[in-house]
PDB file of N, CA and C in Angstrom:
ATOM      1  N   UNK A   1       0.837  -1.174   0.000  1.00  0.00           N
ATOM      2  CA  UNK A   1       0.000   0.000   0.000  1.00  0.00           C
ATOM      3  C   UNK A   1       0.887   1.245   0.000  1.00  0.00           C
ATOM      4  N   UNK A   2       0.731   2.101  -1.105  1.00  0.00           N
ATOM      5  CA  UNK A   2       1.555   3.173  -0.892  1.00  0.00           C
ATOM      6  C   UNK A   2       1.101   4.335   0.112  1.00  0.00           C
ATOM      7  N   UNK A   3      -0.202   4.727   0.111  1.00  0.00           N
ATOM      8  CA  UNK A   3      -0.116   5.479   1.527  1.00  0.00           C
ATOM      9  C   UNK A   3      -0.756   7.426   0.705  1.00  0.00           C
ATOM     10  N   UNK A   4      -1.259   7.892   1.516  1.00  0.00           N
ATOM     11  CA  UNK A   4      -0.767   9.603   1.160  1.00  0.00           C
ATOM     12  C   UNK A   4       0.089   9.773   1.002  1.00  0.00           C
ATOM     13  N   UNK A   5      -0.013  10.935  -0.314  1.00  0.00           N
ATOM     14  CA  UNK A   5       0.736  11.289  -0.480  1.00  0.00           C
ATOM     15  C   UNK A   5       0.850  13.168  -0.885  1.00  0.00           C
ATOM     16  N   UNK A   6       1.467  13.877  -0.391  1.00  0.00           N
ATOM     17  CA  UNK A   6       1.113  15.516  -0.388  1.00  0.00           C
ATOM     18  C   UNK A   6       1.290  15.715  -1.817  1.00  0.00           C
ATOM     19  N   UNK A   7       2.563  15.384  -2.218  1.00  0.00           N
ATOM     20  CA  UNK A   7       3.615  15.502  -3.420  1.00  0.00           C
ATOM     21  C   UNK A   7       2.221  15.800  -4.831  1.00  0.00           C
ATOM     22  N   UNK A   8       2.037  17.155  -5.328  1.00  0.00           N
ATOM     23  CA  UNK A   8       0.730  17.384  -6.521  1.00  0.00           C
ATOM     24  C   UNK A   8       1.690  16.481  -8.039  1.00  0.00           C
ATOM     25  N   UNK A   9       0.451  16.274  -8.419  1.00  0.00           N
ATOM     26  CA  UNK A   9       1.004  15.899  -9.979  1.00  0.00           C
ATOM     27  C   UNK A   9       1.345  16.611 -10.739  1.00  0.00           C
ATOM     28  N   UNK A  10       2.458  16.174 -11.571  1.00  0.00           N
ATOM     29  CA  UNK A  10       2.845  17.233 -12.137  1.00  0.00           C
ATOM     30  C   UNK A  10       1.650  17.475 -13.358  1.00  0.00           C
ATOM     31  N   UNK A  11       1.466  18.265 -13.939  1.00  0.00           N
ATOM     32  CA  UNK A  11       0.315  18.205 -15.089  1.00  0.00           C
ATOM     33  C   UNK A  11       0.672  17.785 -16.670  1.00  0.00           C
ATOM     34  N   UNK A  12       1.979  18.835 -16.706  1.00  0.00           N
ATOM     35  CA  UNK A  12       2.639  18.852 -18.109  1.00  0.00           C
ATOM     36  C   UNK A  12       4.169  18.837 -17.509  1.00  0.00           C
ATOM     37  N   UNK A  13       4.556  18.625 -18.624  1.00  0.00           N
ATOM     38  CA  UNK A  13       6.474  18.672 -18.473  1.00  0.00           C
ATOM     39  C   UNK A  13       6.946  19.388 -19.677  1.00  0.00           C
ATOM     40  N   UNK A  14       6.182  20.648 -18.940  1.00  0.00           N
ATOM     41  CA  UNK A  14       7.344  22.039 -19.822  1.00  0.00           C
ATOM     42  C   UNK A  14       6.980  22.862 -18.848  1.00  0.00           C
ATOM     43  N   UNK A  15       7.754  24.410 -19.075  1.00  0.00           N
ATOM     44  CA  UNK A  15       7.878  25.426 -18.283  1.00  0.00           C
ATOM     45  C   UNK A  15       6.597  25.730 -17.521  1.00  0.00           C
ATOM     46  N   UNK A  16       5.326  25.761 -18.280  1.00  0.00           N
ATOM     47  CA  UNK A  16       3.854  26.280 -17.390  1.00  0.00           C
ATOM     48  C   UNK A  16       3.840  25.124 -16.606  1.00  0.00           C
ATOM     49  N   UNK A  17       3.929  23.241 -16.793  1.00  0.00           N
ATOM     50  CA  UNK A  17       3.736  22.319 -16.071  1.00  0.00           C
ATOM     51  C   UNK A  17       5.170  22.584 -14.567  1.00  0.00           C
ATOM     52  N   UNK A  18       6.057  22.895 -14.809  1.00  0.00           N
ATOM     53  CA  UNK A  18       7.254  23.120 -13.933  1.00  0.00           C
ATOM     54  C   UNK A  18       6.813  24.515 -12.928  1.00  0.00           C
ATOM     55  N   UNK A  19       6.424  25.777 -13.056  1.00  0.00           N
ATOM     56  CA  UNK A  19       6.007  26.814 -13.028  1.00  0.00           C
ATOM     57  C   UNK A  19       4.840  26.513 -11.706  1.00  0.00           C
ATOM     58  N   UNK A  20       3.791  25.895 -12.309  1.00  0.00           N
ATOM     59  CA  UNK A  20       2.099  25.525 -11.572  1.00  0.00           C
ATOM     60  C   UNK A  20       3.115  24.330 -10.462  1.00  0.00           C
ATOM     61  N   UNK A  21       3.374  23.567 -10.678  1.00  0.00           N
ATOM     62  CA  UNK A  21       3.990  22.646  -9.776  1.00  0.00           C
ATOM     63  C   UNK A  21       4.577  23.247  -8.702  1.00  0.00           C
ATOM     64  N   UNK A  22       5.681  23.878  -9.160  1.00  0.00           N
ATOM     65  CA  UNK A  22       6.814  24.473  -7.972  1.00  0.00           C
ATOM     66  C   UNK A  22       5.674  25.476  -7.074  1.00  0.00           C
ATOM     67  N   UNK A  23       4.585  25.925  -7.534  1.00  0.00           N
ATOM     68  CA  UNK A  23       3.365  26.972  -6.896  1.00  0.00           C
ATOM     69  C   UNK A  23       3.104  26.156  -6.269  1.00  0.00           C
ATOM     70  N   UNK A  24       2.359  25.327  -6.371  1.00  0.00           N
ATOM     71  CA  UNK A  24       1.267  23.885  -5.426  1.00  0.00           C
ATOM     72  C   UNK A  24       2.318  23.479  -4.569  1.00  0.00           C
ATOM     73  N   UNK A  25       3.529  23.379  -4.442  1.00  0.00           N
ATOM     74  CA  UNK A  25       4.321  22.484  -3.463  1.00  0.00           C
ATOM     75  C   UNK A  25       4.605  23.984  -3.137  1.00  0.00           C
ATOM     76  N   UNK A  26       4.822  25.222  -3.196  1.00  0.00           N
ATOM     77  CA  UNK A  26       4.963  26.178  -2.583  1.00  0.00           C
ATOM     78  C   UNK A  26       3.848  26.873  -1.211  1.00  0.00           C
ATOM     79  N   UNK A  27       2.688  26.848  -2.052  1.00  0.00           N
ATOM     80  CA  UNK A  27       1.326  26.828  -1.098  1.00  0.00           C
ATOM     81  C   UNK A  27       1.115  25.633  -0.546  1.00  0.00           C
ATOM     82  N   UNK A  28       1.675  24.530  -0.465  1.00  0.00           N
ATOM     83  CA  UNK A  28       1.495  23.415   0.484  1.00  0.00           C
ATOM     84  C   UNK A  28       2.803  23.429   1.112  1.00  0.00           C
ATOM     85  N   UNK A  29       3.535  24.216   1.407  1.00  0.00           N
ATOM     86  CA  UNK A  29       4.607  24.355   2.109  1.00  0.00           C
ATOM     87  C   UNK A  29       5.692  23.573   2.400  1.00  0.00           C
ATOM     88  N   UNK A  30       6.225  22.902   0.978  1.00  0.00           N
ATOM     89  CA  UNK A  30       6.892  21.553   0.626  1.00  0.00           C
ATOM     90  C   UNK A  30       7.938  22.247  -0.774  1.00  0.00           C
ATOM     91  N   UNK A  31       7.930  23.231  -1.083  1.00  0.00           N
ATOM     92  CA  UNK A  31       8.601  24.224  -1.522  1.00  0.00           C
ATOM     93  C   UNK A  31      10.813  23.711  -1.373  1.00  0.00           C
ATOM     94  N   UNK A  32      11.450  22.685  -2.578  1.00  0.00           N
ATOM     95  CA  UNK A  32      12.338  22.987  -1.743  1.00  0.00           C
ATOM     96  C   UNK A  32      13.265  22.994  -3.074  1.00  0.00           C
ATOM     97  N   UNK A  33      14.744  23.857  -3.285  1.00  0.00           N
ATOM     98  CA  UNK A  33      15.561  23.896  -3.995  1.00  0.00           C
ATOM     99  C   UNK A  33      15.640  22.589  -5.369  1.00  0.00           C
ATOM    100  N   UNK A  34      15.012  22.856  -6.240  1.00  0.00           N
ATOM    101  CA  UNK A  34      15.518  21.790  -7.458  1.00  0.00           C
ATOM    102  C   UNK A  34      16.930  20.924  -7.244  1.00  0.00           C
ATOM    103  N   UNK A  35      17.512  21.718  -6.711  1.00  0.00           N
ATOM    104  CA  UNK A  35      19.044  20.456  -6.619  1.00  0.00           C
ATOM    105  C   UNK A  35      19.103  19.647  -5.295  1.00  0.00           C
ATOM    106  N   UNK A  36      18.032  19.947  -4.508  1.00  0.00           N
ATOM    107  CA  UNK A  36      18.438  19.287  -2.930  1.00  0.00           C
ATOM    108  C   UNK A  36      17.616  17.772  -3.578  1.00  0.00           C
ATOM    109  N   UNK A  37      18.089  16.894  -3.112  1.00  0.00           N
ATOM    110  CA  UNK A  37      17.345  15.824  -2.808  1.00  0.00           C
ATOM    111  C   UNK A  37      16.521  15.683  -1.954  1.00  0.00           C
ATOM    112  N   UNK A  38      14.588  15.477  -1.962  1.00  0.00           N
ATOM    113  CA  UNK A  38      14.373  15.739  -1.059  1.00  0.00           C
ATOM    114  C   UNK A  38      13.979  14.620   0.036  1.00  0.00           C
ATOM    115  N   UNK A  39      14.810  13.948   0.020  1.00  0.00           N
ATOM    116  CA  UNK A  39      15.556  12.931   1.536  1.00  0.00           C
ATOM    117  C   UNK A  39      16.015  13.936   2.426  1.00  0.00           C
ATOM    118  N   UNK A  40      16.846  14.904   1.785  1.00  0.00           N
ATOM    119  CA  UNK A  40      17.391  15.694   2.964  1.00  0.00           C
ATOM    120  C   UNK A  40      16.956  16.949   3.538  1.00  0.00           C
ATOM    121  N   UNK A  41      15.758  16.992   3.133  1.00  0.00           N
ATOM    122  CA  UNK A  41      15.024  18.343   3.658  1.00  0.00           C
ATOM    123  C   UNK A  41      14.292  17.811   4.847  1.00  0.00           C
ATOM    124  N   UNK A  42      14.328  18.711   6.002  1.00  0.00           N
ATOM    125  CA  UNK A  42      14.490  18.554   7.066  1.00  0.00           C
ATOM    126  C   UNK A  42      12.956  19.374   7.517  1.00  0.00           C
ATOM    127  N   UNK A  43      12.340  18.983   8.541  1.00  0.00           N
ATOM    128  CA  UNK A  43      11.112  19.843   8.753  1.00  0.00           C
ATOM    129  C   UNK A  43      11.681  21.203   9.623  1.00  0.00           C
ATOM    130  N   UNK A  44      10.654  22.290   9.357  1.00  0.00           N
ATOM    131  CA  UNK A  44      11.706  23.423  10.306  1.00  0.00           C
ATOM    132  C   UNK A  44      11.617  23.262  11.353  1.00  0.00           C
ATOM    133  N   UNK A  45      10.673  22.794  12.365  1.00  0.00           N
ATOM    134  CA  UNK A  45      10.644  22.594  13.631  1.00  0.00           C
ATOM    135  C   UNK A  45      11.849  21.204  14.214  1.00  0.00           C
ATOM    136  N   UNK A  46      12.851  20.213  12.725  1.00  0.00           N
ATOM    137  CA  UNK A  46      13.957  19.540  13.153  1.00  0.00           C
ATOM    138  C   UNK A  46      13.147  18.359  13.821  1.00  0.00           C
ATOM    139  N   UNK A  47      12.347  18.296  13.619  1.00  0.00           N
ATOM    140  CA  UNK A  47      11.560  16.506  13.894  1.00  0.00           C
ATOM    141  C   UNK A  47      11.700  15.727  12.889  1.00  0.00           C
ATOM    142  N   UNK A  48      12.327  15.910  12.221  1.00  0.00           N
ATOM    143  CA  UNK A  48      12.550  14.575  11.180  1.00  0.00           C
ATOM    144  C   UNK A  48      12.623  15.369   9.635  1.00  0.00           C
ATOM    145  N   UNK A  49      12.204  13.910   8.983  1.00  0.00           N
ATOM    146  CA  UNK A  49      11.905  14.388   7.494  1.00  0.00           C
ATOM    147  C   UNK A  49      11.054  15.053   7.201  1.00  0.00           C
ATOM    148  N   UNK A  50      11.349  16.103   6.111  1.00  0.00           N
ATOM    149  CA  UNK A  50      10.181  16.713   5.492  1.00  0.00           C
ATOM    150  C   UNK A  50       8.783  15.366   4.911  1.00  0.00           C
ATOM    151  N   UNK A  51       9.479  14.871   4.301  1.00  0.00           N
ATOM    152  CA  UNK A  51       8.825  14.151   3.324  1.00  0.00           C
ATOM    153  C   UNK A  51       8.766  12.759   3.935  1.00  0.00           C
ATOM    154  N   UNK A  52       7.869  12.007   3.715  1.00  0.00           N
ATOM    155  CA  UNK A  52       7.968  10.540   3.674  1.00  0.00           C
ATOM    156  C   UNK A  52       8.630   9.315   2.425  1.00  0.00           C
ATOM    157  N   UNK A  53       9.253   8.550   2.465  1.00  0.00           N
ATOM    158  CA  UNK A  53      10.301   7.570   1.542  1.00  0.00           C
ATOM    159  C   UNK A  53       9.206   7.703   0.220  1.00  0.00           C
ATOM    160  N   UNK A  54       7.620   7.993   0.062  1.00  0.00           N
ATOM    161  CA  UNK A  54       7.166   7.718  -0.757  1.00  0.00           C
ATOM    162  C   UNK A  54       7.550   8.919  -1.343  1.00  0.00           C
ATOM    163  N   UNK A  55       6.543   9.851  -1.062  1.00  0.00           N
ATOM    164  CA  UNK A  55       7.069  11.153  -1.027  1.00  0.00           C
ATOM    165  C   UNK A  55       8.120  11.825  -1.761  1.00  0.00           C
ATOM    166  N   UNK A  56       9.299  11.257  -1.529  1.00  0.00           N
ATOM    167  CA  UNK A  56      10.898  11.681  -1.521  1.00  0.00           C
ATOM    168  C   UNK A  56      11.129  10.947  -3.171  1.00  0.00           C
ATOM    169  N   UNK A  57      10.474   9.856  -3.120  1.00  0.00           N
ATOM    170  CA  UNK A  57      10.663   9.220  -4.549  1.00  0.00           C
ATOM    171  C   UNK A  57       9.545   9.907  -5.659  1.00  0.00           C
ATOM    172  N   UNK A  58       8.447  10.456  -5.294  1.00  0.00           N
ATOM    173  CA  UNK A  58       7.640  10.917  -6.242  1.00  0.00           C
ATOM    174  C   UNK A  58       8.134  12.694  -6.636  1.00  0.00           C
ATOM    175  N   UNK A  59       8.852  13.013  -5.350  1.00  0.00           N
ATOM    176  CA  UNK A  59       9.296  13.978  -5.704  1.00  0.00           C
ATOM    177  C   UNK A  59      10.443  14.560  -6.961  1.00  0.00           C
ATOM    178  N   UNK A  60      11.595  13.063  -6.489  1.00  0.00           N
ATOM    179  CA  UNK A  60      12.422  12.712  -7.381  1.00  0.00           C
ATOM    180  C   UNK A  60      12.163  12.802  -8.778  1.00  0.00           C
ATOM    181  N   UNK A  61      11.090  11.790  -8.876  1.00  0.00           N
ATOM    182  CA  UNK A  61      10.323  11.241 -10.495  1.00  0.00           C
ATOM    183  C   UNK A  61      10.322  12.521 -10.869  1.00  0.00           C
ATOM    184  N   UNK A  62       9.316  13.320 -10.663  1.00  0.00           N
ATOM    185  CA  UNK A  62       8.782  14.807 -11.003  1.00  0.00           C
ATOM    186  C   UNK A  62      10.253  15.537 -11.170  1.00  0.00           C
ATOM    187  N   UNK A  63      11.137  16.194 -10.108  1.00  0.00           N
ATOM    188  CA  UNK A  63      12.649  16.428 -11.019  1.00  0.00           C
ATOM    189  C   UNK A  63      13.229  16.097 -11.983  1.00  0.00           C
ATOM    190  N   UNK A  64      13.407  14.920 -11.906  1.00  0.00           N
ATOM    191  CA  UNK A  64      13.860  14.107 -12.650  1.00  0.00           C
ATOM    192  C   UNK A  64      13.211  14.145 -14.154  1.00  0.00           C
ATOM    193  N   UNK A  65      11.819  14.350 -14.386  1.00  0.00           N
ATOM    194  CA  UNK A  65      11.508  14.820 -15.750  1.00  0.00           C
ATOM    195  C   UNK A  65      11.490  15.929 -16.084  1.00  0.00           C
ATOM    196  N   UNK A  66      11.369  17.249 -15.233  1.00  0.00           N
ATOM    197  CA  UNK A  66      11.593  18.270 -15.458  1.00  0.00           C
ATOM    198  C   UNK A  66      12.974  18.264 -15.652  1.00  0.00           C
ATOM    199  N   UNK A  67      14.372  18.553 -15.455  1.00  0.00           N
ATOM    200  CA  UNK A  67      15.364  18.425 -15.607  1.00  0.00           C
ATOM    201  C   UNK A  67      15.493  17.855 -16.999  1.00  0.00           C
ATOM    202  N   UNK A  68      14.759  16.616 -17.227  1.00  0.00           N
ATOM    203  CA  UNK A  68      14.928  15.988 -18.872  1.00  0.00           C
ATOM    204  C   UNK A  68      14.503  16.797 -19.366  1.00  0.00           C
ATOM    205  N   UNK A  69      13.164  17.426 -19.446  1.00  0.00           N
ATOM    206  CA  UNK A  69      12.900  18.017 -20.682  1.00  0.00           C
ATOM    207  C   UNK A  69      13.290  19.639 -20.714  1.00  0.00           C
ATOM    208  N   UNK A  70      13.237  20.189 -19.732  1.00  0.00           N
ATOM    209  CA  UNK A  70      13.903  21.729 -19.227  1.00  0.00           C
ATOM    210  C   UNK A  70      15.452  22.080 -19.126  1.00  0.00           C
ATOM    211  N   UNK A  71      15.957  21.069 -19.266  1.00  0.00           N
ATOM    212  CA  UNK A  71      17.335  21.108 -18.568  1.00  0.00           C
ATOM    213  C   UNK A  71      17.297  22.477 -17.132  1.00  0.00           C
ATOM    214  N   UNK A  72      18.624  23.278 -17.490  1.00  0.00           N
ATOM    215  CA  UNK A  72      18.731  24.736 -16.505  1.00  0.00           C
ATOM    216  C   UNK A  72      17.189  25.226 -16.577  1.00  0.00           C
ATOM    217  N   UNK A  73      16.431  25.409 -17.270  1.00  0.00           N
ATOM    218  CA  UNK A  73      15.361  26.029 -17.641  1.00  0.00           C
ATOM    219  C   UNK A  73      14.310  25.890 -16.046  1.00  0.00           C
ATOM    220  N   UNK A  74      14.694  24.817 -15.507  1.00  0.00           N
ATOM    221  CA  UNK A  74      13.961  24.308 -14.397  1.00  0.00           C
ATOM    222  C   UNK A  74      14.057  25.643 -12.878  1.00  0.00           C
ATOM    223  N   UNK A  75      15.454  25.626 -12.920  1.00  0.00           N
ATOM    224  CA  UNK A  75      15.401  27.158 -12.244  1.00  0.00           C
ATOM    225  C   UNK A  75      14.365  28.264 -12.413  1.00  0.00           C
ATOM    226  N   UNK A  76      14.439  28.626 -13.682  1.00  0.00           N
ATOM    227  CA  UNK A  76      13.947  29.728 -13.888  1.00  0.00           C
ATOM    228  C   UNK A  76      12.412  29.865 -13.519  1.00  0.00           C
ATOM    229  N   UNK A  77      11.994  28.446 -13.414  1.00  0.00           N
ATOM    230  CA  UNK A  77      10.563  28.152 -13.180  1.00  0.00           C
ATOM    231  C   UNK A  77      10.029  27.896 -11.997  1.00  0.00           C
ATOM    232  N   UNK A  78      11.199  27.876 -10.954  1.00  0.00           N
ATOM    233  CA  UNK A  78      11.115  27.732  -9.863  1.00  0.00           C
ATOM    234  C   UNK A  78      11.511  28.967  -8.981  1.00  0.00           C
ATOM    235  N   UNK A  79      12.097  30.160  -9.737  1.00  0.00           N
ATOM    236  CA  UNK A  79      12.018  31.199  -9.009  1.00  0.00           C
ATOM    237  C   UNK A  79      11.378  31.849  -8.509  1.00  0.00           C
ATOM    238  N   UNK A  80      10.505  32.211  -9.912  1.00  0.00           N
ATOM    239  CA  UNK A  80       9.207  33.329  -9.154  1.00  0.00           C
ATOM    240  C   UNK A  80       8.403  32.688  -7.848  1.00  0.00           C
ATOM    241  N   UNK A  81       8.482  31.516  -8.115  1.00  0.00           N
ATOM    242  CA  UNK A  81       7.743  30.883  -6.784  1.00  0.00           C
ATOM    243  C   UNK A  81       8.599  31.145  -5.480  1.00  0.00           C
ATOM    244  N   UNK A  82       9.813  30.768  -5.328  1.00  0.00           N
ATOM    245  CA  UNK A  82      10.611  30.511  -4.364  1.00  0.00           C
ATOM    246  C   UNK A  82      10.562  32.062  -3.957  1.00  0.00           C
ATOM    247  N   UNK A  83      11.054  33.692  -5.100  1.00  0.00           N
ATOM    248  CA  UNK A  83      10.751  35.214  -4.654  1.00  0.00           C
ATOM    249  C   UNK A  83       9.322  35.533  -3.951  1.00  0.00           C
ATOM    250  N   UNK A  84       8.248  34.689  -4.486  1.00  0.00           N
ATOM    251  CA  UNK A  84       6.715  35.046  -4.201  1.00  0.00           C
ATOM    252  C   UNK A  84       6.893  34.460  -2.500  1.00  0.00           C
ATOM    253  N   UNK A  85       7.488  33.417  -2.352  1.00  0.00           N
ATOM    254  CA  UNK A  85       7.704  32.825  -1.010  1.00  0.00           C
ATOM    255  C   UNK A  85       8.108  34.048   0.048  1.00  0.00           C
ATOM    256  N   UNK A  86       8.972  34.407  -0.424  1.00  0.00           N
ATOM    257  CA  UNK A  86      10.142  34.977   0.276  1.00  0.00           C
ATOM    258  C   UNK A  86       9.368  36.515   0.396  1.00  0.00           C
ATOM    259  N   UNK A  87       8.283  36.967  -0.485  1.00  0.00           N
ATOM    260  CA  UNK A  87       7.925  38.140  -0.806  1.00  0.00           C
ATOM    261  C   UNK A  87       8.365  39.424  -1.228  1.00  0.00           C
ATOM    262  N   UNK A  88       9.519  38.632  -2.452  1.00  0.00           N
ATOM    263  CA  UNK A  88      10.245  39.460  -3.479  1.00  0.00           C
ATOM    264  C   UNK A  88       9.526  39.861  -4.559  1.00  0.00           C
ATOM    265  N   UNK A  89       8.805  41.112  -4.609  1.00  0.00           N
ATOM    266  CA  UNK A  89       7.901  41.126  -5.972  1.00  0.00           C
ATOM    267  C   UNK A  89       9.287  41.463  -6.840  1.00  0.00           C
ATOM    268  N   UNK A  90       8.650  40.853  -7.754  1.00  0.00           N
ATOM    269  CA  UNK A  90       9.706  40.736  -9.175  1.00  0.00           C
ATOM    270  C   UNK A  90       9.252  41.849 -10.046  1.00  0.00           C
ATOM    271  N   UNK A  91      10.140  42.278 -11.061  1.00  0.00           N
ATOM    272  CA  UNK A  91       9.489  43.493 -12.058  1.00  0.00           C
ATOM    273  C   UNK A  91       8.759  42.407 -12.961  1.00  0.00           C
ATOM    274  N   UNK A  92       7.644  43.077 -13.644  1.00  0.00           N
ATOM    275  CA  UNK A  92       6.816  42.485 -15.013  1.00  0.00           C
ATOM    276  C   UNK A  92       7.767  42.250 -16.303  1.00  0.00           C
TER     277      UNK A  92
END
């Protein structure tokens, strides 16, 4: 039985599918750097894992095709989210 899981689907695998994604794991507060693995994201309160082993692998999958089909491009799609986090308005 795999269990819940938070981790949203990705929809598409190009920039708007990479873009809407990195948002949904941003407003579900699971928001974490494209290069971290997320095995090693840590909850902020330091009780453990962010994520659960399922979790951590569906998260993977989802990188892991973004990266194929985006290469670097994956950054760029993950910024405005990560500035909107942080409450960096960006210029238009």
């Amino acid at each position: 039985m795999v269990g819940y899981s938070r981790i949203p689907e990705l929809k598409s695998v190009d920039f708007d599918g990479a873009l809407f994604w990195f948002a949904e794991m941003q407003v579900s507060g699971l928001m974490f750097h494209p290069d971290d693995d997320p095995a090693d994201i840590i909850r902020a309160d330091g009780a453990g894992s962010m994520f659960s082993a399922h979790e951590e692998e569906e998260a993977r999958s989802v990188m892991a095709r973004l990266f194929d089909a985006l290469h670097d491009d994956v950054y760029a799609a993950a910024y405005p989210v990560v500035m909107n986090g942080f409450r960096v308005r960006l210029d238009a």
